[in-house]
XYZ file of C-alpha atoms in Angstrom:
155
model
C 44.362 -75.573 -1.728
C 46.999 -73.798 -3.753
C 47.317 -70.017 -3.467
C 46.399 -69.419 -7.103
C 43.203 -71.437 -6.590
C 42.293 -69.342 -3.539
C 42.860 -66.204 -5.586
C 40.783 -67.366 -8.577
C 37.930 -68.716 -6.451
C 37.918 -65.585 -4.260
C 37.812 -63.430 -7.397
C 34.911 -65.435 -8.842
C 32.898 -65.468 -5.613
C 33.269 -61.699 -5.172
C 32.263 -61.059 -8.797
C 29.274 -63.416 -8.485
C 28.040 -61.763 -5.282
C 28.565 -58.305 -6.808
C 26.517 -59.256 -9.855
C 23.775 -60.659 -7.619
C 23.735 -57.313 -5.802
C 23.184 -55.649 -9.211
C 26.466 -53.776 -9.057
C 28.120 -52.379 -12.155
C 30.507 -54.729 -13.930
C 33.467 -52.437 -13.183
C 32.757 -52.554 -9.435
C 32.222 -56.315 -9.626
C 35.653 -56.737 -11.228
C 37.211 -54.350 -8.704
C 35.713 -56.395 -5.865
C 37.047 -59.545 -7.489
C 40.579 -58.163 -7.579
C 40.353 -56.939 -3.972
C 39.076 -60.347 -2.842
C 41.868 -62.047 -4.743
C 44.395 -59.785 -3.023
C 42.841 -60.507 0.400
C 43.124 -64.233 -0.280
C 46.814 -63.617 -0.959
C 47.134 -61.730 2.354
C 45.340 -64.497 4.279
C 47.635 -67.070 2.708
C 50.903 -65.176 3.184
C 50.252 -64.082 6.773
C 48.296 -67.220 7.573
C 51.182 -69.700 7.433
C 54.299 -70.414 9.430
C 56.118 -72.705 7.085
C 53.714 -75.472 6.091
C 51.466 -74.908 9.163
C 48.429 -72.646 9.136
C 48.113 -69.803 11.617
C 44.676 -70.472 13.131
C 43.669 -66.806 13.495
C 44.143 -65.913 9.823
C 42.190 -69.003 8.796
C 39.257 -68.210 11.088
C 35.992 -66.388 10.514
C 37.061 -63.733 13.035
C 40.405 -63.126 11.312
C 38.831 -62.781 7.866
C 36.004 -60.645 9.276
C 38.406 -58.182 10.906
C 40.474 -57.955 7.728
C 37.383 -57.258 5.612
C 35.923 -54.833 8.171
C 39.140 -52.823 7.985
C 38.701 -52.672 4.215
C 35.026 -51.685 4.557
C 35.868 -48.925 7.031
C 38.665 -47.659 4.775
C 36.221 -47.613 1.848
C 33.711 -45.653 3.913
C 36.346 -43.143 5.044
C 37.592 -42.678 1.471
C 34.132 -42.344 -0.084
C 31.830 -41.151 2.749
C 29.300 -43.561 1.265
C 27.767 -46.297 3.390
C 26.288 -47.849 0.267
C 29.637 -48.072 -1.526
C 31.307 -49.437 1.605
C 28.696 -52.217 1.751
C 28.926 -52.833 -2.002
C 32.630 -53.488 -1.509
C 32.509 -55.216 1.893
C 29.839 -57.865 1.221
C 31.273 -59.399 -1.991
C 34.881 -59.167 -0.812
C 33.918 -60.773 2.507
C 32.228 -63.650 0.671
C 35.304 -64.099 -1.509
C 37.619 -64.041 1.495
C 35.465 -66.563 3.376
C 35.924 -68.903 0.417
C 39.540 -69.270 1.589
C 38.370 -70.847 4.837
C 35.840 -73.014 3.017
C 38.396 -74.333 0.529
C 40.958 -75.057 3.230
C 38.323 -76.895 5.253
C 38.382 -79.576 2.544
C 42.092 -80.250 3.071
C 43.459 -82.836 5.454
C 45.035 -80.057 7.567
C 41.626 -78.419 8.041
C 40.947 -75.027 9.618
C 39.915 -73.621 12.995
C 36.902 -71.558 11.880
C 35.873 -70.347 15.349
C 39.382 -69.623 16.644
C 40.085 -68.118 19.263
C 36.701 -69.055 20.782
C 37.114 -72.719 19.920
C 40.212 -74.742 19.157
C 38.156 -77.367 17.340
C 39.455 -78.187 13.872
C 37.122 -78.530 10.885
C 38.182 -80.848 8.086
C 35.306 -81.711 5.743
C 37.413 -83.996 3.565
C 40.914 -85.410 3.416
C 42.048 -83.766 0.198
C 45.705 -82.860 -0.201
C 46.210 -79.120 -0.670
C 48.215 -79.796 -3.845
C 45.723 -82.217 -5.414
C 45.472 -81.269 -9.093
C 41.961 -82.685 -9.344
C 40.615 -80.903 -6.250
C 42.180 -77.598 -7.272
C 40.822 -77.905 -10.822
C 37.326 -78.774 -9.568
C 37.313 -75.702 -7.295
C 38.341 -73.392 -10.139
C 35.880 -74.884 -12.637
C 32.976 -74.618 -10.170
C 33.848 -70.996 -9.366
C 34.069 -70.079 -13.059
C 30.766 -71.840 -13.758
C 29.134 -69.884 -10.944
C 30.183 -66.568 -12.468
C 29.145 -67.664 -15.960
C 25.691 -68.807 -14.836
C 25.036 -65.623 -12.860
C 26.303 -63.390 -15.683
C 24.182 -65.212 -18.265
C 21.143 -65.026 -15.994
C 21.652 -61.281 -15.466
C 21.815 -60.832 -19.250
C 18.552 -62.727 -19.587
C 20.130 -65.592 -21.521
C 19.103 -68.247 -18.984
C 15.514 -68.971 -18.169
């Protein structure tokens, strides 16, 4: 998928998870921006030309990146709760990068370096306008539904 799609979907997933954790809207938005930035980092350091670097597109790579952020949050705040309130949503948003790329024809290596087996759930081109639009629309709908439910407007 395109970088901007990874960033939007990561933002939406982090905001949705934050709202589900009953976090304040400001923290939910902060988590969304951090997740969006992490998706940028995964994309920029996760490619050598057109090829993906398996480690940065693996669960272990994303986990280590997010753990570093969680530890930094804990050190800065001395609050385990705040560190978890940042780590969990941002981690979910960052994992969305692997999920989205697993739908492309290039696939991902989710268990790298423990397994060199590639996962490709579909054969969608990364630059497919339709696939990218569907991903963004679904992510935006997710946030809207959760926000409306939290406001009591959905029954």
